[in-house]
PDB file of C-alpha atoms in Angstrom:
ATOM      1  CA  UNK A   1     -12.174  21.666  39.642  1.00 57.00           C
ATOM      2  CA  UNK A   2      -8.895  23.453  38.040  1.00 62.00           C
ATOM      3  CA  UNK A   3      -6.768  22.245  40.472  1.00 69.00           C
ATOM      4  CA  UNK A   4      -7.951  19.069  40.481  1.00 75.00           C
ATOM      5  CA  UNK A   5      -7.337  18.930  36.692  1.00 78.00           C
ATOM      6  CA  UNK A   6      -3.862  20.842  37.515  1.00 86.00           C
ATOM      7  CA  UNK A   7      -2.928  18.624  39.874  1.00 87.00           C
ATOM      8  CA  UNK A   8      -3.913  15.388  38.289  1.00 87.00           C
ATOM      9  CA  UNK A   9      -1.808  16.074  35.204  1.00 88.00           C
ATOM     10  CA  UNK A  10       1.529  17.668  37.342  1.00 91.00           C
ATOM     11  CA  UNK A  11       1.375  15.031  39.533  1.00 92.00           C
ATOM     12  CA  UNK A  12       0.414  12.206  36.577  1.00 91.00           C
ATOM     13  CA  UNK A  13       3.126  13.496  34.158  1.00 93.00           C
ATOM     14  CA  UNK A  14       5.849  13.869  37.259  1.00 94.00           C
ATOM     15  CA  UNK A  15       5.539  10.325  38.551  1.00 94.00           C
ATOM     16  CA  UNK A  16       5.415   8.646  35.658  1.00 92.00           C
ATOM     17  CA  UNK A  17       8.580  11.073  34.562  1.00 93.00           C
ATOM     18  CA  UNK A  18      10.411   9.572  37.454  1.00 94.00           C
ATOM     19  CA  UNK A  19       9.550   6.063  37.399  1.00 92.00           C
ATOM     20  CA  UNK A  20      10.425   5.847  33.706  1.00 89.00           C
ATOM     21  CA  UNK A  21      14.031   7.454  35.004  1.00 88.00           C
ATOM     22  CA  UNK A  22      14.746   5.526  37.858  1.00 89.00           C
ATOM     23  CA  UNK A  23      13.577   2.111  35.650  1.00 85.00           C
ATOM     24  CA  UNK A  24      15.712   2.362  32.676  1.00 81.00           C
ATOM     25  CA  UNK A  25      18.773   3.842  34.632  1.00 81.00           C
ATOM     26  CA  UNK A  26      18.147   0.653  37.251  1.00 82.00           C
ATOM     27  CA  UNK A  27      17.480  -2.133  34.275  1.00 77.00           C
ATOM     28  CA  UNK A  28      20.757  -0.565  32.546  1.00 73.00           C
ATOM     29  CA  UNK A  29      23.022  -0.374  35.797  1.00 74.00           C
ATOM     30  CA  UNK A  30      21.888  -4.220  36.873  1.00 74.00           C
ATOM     31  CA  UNK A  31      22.830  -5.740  33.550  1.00 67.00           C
ATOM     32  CA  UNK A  32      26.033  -3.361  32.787  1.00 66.00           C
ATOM     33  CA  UNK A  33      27.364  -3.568  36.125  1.00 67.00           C
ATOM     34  CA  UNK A  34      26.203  -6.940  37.627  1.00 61.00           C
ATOM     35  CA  UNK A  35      24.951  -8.947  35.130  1.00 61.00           C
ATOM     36  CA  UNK A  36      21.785  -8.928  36.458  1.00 61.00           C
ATOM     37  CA  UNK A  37      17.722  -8.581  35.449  1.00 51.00           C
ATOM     38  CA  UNK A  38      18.534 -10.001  31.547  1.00 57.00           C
ATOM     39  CA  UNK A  39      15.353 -10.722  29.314  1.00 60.00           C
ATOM     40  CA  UNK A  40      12.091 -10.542  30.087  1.00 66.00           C
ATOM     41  CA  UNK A  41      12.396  -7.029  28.785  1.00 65.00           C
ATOM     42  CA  UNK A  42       8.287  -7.594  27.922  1.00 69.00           C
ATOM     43  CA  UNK A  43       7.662  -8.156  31.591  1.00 75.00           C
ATOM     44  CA  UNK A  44       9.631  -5.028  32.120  1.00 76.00           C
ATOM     45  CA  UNK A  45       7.427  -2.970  29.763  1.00 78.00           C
ATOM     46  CA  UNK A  46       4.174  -4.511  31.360  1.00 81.00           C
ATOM     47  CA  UNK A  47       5.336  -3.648  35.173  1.00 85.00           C
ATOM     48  CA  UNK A  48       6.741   0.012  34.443  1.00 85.00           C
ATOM     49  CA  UNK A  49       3.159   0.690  32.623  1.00 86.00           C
ATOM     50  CA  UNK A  50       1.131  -0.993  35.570  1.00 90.00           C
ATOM     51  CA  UNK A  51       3.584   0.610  38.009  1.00 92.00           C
ATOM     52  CA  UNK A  52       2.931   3.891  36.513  1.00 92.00           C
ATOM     53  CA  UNK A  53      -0.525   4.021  36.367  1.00 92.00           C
ATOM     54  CA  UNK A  54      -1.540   3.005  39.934  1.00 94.00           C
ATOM     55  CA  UNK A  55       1.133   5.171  41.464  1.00 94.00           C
ATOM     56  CA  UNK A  56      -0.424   8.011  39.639  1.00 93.00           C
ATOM     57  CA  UNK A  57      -3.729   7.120  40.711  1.00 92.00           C
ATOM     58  CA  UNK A  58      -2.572   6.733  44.334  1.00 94.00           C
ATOM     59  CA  UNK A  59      -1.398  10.202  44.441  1.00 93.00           C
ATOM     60  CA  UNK A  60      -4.653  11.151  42.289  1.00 90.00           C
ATOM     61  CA  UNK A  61      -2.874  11.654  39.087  1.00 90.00           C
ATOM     62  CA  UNK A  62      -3.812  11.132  35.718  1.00 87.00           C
ATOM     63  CA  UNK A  63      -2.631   7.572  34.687  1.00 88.00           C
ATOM     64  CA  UNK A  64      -2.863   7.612  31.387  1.00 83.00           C
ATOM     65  CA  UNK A  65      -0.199  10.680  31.079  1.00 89.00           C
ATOM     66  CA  UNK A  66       1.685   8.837  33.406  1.00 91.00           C
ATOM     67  CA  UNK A  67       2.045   6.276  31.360  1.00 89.00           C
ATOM     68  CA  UNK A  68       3.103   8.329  28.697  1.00 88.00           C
ATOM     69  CA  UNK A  69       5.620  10.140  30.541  1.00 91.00           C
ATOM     70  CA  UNK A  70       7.532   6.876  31.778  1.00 89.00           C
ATOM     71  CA  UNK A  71       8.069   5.812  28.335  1.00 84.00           C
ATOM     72  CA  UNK A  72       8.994   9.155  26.763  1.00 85.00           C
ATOM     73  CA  UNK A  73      11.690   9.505  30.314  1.00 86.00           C
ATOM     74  CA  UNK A  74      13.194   6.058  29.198  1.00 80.00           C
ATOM     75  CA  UNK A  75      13.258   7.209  25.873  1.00 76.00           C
ATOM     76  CA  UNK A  76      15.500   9.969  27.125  1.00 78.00           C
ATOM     77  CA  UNK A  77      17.704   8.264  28.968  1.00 72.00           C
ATOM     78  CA  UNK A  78      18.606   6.308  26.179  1.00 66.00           C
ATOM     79  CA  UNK A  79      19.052   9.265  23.652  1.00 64.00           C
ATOM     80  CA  UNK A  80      21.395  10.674  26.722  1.00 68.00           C
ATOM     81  CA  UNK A  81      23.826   7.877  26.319  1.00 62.00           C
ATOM     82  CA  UNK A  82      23.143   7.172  22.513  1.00 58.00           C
ATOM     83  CA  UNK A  83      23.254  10.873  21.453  1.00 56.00           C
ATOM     84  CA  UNK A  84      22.332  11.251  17.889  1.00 57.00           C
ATOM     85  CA  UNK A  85      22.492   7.867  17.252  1.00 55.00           C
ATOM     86  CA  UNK A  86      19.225   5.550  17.356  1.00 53.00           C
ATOM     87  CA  UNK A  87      18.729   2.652  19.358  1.00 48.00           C
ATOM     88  CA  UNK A  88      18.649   0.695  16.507  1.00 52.00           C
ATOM     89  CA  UNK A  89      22.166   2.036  15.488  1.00 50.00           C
ATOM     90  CA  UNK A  90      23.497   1.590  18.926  1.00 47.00           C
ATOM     91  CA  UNK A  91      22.538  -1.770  18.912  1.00 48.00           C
ATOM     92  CA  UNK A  92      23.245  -3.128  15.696  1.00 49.00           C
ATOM     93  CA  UNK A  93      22.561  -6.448  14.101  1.00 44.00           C
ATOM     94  CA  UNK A  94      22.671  -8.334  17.433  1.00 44.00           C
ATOM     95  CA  UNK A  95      23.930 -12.658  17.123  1.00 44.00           C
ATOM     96  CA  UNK A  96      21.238 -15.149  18.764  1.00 42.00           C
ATOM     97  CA  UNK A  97      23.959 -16.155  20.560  1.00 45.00           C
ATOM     98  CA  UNK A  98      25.058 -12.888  21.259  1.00 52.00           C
ATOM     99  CA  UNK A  99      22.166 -11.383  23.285  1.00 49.00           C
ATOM    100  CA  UNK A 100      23.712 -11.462  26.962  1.00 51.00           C
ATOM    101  CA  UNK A 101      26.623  -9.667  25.729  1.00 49.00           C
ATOM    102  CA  UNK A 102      25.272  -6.850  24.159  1.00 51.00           C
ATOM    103  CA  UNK A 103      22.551  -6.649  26.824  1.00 50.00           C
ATOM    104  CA  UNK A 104      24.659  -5.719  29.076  1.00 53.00           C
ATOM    105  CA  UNK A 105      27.628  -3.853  27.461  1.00 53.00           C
ATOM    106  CA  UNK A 106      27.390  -0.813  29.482  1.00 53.00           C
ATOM    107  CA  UNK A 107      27.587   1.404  25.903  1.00 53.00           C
ATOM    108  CA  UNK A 108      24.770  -0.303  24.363  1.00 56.00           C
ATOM    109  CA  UNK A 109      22.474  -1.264  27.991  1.00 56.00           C
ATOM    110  CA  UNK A 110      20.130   1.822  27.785  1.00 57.00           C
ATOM    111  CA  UNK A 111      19.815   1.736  24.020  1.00 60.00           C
ATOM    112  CA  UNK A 112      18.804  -2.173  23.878  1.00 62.00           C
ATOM    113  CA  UNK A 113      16.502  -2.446  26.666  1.00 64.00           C
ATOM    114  CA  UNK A 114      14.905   0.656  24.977  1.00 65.00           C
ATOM    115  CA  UNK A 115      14.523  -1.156  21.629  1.00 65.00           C
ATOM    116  CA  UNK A 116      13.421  -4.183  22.800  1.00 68.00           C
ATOM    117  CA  UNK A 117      10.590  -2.845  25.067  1.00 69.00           C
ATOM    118  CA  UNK A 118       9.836  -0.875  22.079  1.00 70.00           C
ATOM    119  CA  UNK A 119       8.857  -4.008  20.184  1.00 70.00           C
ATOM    120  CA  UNK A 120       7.396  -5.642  22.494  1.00 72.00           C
ATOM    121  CA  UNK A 121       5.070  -2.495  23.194  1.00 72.00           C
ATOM    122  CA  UNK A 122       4.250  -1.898  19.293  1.00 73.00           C
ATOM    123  CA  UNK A 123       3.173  -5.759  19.498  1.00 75.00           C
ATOM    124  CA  UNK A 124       0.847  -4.599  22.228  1.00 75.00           C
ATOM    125  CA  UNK A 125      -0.406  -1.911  20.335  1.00 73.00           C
ATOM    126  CA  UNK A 126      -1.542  -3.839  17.655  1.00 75.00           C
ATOM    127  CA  UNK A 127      -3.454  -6.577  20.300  1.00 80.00           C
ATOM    128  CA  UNK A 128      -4.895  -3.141  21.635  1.00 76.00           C
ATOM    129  CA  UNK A 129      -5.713  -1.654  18.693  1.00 76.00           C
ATOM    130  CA  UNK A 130      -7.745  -4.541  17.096  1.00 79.00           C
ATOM    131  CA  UNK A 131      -9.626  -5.099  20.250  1.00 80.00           C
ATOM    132  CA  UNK A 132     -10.587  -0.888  20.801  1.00 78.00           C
ATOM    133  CA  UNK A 133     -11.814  -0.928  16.863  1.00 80.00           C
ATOM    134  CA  UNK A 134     -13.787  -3.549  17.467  1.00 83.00           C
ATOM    135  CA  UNK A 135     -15.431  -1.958  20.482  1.00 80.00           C
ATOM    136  CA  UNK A 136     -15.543   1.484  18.860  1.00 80.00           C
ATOM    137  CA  UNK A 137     -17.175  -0.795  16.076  1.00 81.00           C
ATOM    138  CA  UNK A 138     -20.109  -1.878  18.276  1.00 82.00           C
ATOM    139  CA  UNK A 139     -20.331   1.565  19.904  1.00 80.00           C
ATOM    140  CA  UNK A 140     -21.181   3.347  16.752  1.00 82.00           C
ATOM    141  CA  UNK A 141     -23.575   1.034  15.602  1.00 81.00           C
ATOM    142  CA  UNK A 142     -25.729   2.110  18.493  1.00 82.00           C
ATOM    143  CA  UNK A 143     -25.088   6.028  18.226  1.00 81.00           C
ATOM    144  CA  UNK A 144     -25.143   5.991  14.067  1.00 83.00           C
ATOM    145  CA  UNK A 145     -27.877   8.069  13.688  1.00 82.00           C
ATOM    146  CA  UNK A 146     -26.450  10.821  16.480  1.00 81.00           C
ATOM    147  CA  UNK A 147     -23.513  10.445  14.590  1.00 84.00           C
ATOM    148  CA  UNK A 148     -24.837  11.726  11.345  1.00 85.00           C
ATOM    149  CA  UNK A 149     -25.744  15.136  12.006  1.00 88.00           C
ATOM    150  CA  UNK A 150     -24.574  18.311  10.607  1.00 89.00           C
ATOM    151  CA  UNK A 151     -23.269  19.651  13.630  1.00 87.00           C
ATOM    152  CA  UNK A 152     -21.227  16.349  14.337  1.00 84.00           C
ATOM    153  CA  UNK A 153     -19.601  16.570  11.089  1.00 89.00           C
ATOM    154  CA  UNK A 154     -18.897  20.627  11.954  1.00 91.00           C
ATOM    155  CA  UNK A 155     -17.284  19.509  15.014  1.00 88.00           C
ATOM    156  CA  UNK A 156     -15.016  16.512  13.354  1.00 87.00           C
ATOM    157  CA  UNK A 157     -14.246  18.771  10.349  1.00 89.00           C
ATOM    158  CA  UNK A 158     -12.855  21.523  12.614  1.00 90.00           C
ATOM    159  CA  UNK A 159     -10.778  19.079  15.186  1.00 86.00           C
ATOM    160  CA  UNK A 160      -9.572  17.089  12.372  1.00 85.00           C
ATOM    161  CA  UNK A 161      -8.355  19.950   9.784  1.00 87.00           C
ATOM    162  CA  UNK A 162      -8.135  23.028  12.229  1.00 89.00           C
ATOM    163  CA  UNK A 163      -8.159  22.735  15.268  1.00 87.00           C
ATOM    164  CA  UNK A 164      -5.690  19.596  16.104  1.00 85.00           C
ATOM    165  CA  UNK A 165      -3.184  20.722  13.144  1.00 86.00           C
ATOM    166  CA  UNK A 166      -2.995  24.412  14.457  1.00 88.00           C
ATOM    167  CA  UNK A 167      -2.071  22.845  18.439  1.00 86.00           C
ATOM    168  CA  UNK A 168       0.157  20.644  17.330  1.00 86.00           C
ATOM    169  CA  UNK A 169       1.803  23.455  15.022  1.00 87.00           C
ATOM    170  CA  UNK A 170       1.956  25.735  18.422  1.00 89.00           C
ATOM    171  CA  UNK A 171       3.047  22.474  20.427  1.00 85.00           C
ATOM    172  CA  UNK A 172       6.219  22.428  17.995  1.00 85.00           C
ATOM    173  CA  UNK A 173       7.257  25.508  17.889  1.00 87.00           C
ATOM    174  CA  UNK A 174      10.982  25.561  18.694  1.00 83.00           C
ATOM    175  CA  UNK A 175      11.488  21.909  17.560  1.00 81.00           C
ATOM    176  CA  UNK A 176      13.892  20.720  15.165  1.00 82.00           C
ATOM    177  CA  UNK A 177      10.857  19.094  13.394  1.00 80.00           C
ATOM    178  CA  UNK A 178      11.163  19.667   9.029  1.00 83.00           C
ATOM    179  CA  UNK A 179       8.314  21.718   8.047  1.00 83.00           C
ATOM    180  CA  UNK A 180       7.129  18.359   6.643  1.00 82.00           C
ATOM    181  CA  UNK A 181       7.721  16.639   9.402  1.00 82.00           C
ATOM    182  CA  UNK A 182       5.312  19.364  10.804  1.00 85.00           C
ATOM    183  CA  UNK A 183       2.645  18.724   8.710  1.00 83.00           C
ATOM    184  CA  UNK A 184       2.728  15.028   8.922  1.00 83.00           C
ATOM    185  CA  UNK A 185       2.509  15.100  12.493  1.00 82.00           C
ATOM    186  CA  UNK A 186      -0.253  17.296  11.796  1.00 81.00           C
ATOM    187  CA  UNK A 187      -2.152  15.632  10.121  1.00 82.00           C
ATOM    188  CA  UNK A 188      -1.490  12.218  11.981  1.00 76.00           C
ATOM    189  CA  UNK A 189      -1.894  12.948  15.711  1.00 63.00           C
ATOM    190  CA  UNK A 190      -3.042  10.706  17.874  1.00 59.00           C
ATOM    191  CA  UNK A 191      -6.191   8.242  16.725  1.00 60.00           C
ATOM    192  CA  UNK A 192      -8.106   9.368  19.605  1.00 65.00           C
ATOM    193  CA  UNK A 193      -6.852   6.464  22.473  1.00 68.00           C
ATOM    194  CA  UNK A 194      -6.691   9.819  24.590  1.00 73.00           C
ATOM    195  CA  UNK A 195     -10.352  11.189  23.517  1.00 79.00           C
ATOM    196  CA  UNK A 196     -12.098   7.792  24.556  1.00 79.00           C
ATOM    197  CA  UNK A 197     -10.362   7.350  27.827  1.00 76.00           C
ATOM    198  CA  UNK A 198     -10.749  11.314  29.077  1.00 78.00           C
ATOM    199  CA  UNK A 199     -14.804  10.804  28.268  1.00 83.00           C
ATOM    200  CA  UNK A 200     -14.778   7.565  30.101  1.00 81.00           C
ATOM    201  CA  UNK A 201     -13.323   9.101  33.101  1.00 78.00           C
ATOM    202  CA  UNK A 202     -15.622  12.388  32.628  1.00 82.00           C
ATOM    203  CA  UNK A 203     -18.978  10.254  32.219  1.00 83.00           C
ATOM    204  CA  UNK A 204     -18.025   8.543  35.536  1.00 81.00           C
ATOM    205  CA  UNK A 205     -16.683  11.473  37.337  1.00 78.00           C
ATOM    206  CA  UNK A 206     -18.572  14.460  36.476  1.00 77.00           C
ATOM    207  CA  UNK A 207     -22.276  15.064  35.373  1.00 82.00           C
ATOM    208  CA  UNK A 208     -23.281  12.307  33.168  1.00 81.00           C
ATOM    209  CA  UNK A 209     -26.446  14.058  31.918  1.00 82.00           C
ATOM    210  CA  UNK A 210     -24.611  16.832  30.839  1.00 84.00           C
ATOM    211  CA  UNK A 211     -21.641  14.444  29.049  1.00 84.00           C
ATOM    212  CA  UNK A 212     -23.692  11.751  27.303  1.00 85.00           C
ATOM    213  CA  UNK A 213     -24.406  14.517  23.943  1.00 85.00           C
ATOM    214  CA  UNK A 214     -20.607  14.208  23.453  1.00 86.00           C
ATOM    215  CA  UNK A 215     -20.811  10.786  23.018  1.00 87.00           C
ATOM    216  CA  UNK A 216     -21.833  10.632  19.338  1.00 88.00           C
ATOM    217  CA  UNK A 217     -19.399  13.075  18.596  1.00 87.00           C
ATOM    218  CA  UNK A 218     -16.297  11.909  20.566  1.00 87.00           C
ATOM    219  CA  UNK A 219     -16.962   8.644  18.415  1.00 87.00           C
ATOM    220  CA  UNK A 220     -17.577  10.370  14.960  1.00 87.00           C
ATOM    221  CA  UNK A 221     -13.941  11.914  15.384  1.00 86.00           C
ATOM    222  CA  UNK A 222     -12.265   8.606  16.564  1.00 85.00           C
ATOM    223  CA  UNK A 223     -14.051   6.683  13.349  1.00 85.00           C
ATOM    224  CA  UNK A 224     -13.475   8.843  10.995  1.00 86.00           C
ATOM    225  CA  UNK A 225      -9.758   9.588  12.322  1.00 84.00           C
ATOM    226  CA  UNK A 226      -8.959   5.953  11.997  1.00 82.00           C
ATOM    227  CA  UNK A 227     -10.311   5.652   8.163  1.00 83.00           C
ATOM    228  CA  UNK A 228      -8.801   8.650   7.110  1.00 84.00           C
ATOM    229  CA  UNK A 229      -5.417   8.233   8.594  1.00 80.00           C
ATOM    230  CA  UNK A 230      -5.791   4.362   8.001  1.00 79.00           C
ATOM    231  CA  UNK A 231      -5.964   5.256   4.549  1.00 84.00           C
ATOM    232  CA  UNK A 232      -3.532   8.122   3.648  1.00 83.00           C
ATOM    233  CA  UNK A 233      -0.598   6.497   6.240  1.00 77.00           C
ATOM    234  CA  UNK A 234       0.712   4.540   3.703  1.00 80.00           C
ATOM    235  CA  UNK A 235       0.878   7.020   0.220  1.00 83.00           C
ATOM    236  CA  UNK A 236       1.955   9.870   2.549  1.00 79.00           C
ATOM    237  CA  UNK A 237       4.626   7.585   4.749  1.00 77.00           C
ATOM    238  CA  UNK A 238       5.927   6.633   1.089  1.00 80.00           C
ATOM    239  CA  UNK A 239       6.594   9.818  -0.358  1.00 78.00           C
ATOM    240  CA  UNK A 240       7.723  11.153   3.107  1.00 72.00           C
ATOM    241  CA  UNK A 241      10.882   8.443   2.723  1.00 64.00           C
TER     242      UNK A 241
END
């Protein structure tokens, strides 16, 4: 079972580490050096994220960090050639008429592909995210009442203001992170995409009996994660800037 779990994320993490590599160094060389593979950068986005995920699961990796890892390797690859800069900055304010050339001057190649799969990707978050609260919406009206327990709301306090803030504190340790930066981070995390698909894979993998009490609670902490970070994101995000 550990090994399995070991393996799944090494292997998950690695491939989608590489693919994300070799894709935004290929993209970047193509349109730099030949002209070649310009636009479509959505396409792009959609194949390296499907490309990812069943190459992990061929190998029997974790997809889902795979995934992960492609984006955060062509995020790399572009801070490599951008240094401090951001894409944004690399880029600049980029003509209509303009597009092919800056696409593929070799100095700003890594830094707009980056930026534009970026956008297209936050787009797809937002389809994604409208369509999983409206599924977490009809999963919680049928586990309410498991949901409203006193040990439920131990468990979400403690994840929530504990347990989550104290790993991510350990996770950053040796990071140029502000100690507000720290704390937003904190505070923020992740809405609990992660939580939902690791209990989806666990109720059809491993003993279902045994993994349906989590249920209720895996919900509670994605619910109340996404009103109480849906509501402080903006005052916080404000006085942050």
């Amino acid at each position: 079972m550990v090994g399995g779990v070991a393996w799944g994320i090494a292997s998950g993490v690695g491939v989608g580490w590489l693919l994300g590599l070799a894709a935004a160094r290929l993209v970047a060389f193509l349109r730099s050096r030949h002209g070649q593979a310009l636009g479509l950068e959505g396409f792009f986005a959609l194949g390296l994220i499907m490309l990812s995920y069943g190459a992990a699961l061929a190998v029997h990796g974790y997809g889902f960090l795979a995934v992960f890892a492609a984006g955060v390797a062509m995020r790399r690859v572009e801070h490599r050639t951008s240094g401090r800069k951001t894409s944004k900055e690399t880029v600049g304010v980029v003509d209509s008429e303009d597009v092919e050339a800056t696409s593929t001057n070799p100095d700003k190649a890594h830094a707009f592909v980056a930026e534009s799969v970026m956008g297209f990707t936050i787009e797809l978050e937002h389809i994604a995210e409208a369509v999983l609260i409206l599924l977490i919406g009809a999963l919680v009206s049928r586990y309410w009442a498991d949901m409203l327990t006193w040990t439920g709301a131990a468990v979400v306090a403690a994840l929530l203001f504990v347990i989550r803030p104290a790993a991510i504190q350990l996770a950053l340790i040796g990071s140029r992170a502000s100690r507000h930066q720290r704390r937003l981070i904190s505070w923020f995390g992740i809405r609990g995409v992660g939580s939902l698909y690791y209990l989806m894979l666990s109720l059809e993998q491993g003993p279902r009996a045994e993994l349906l009490p989590l249920v209720p609670w895996v919900l509670a902490i994605v619910a109340v994660s996404i009103v109480l970070h849906g509501i402080s994101a903006t005052p916080l995000m404000r006085r942050y800037a």
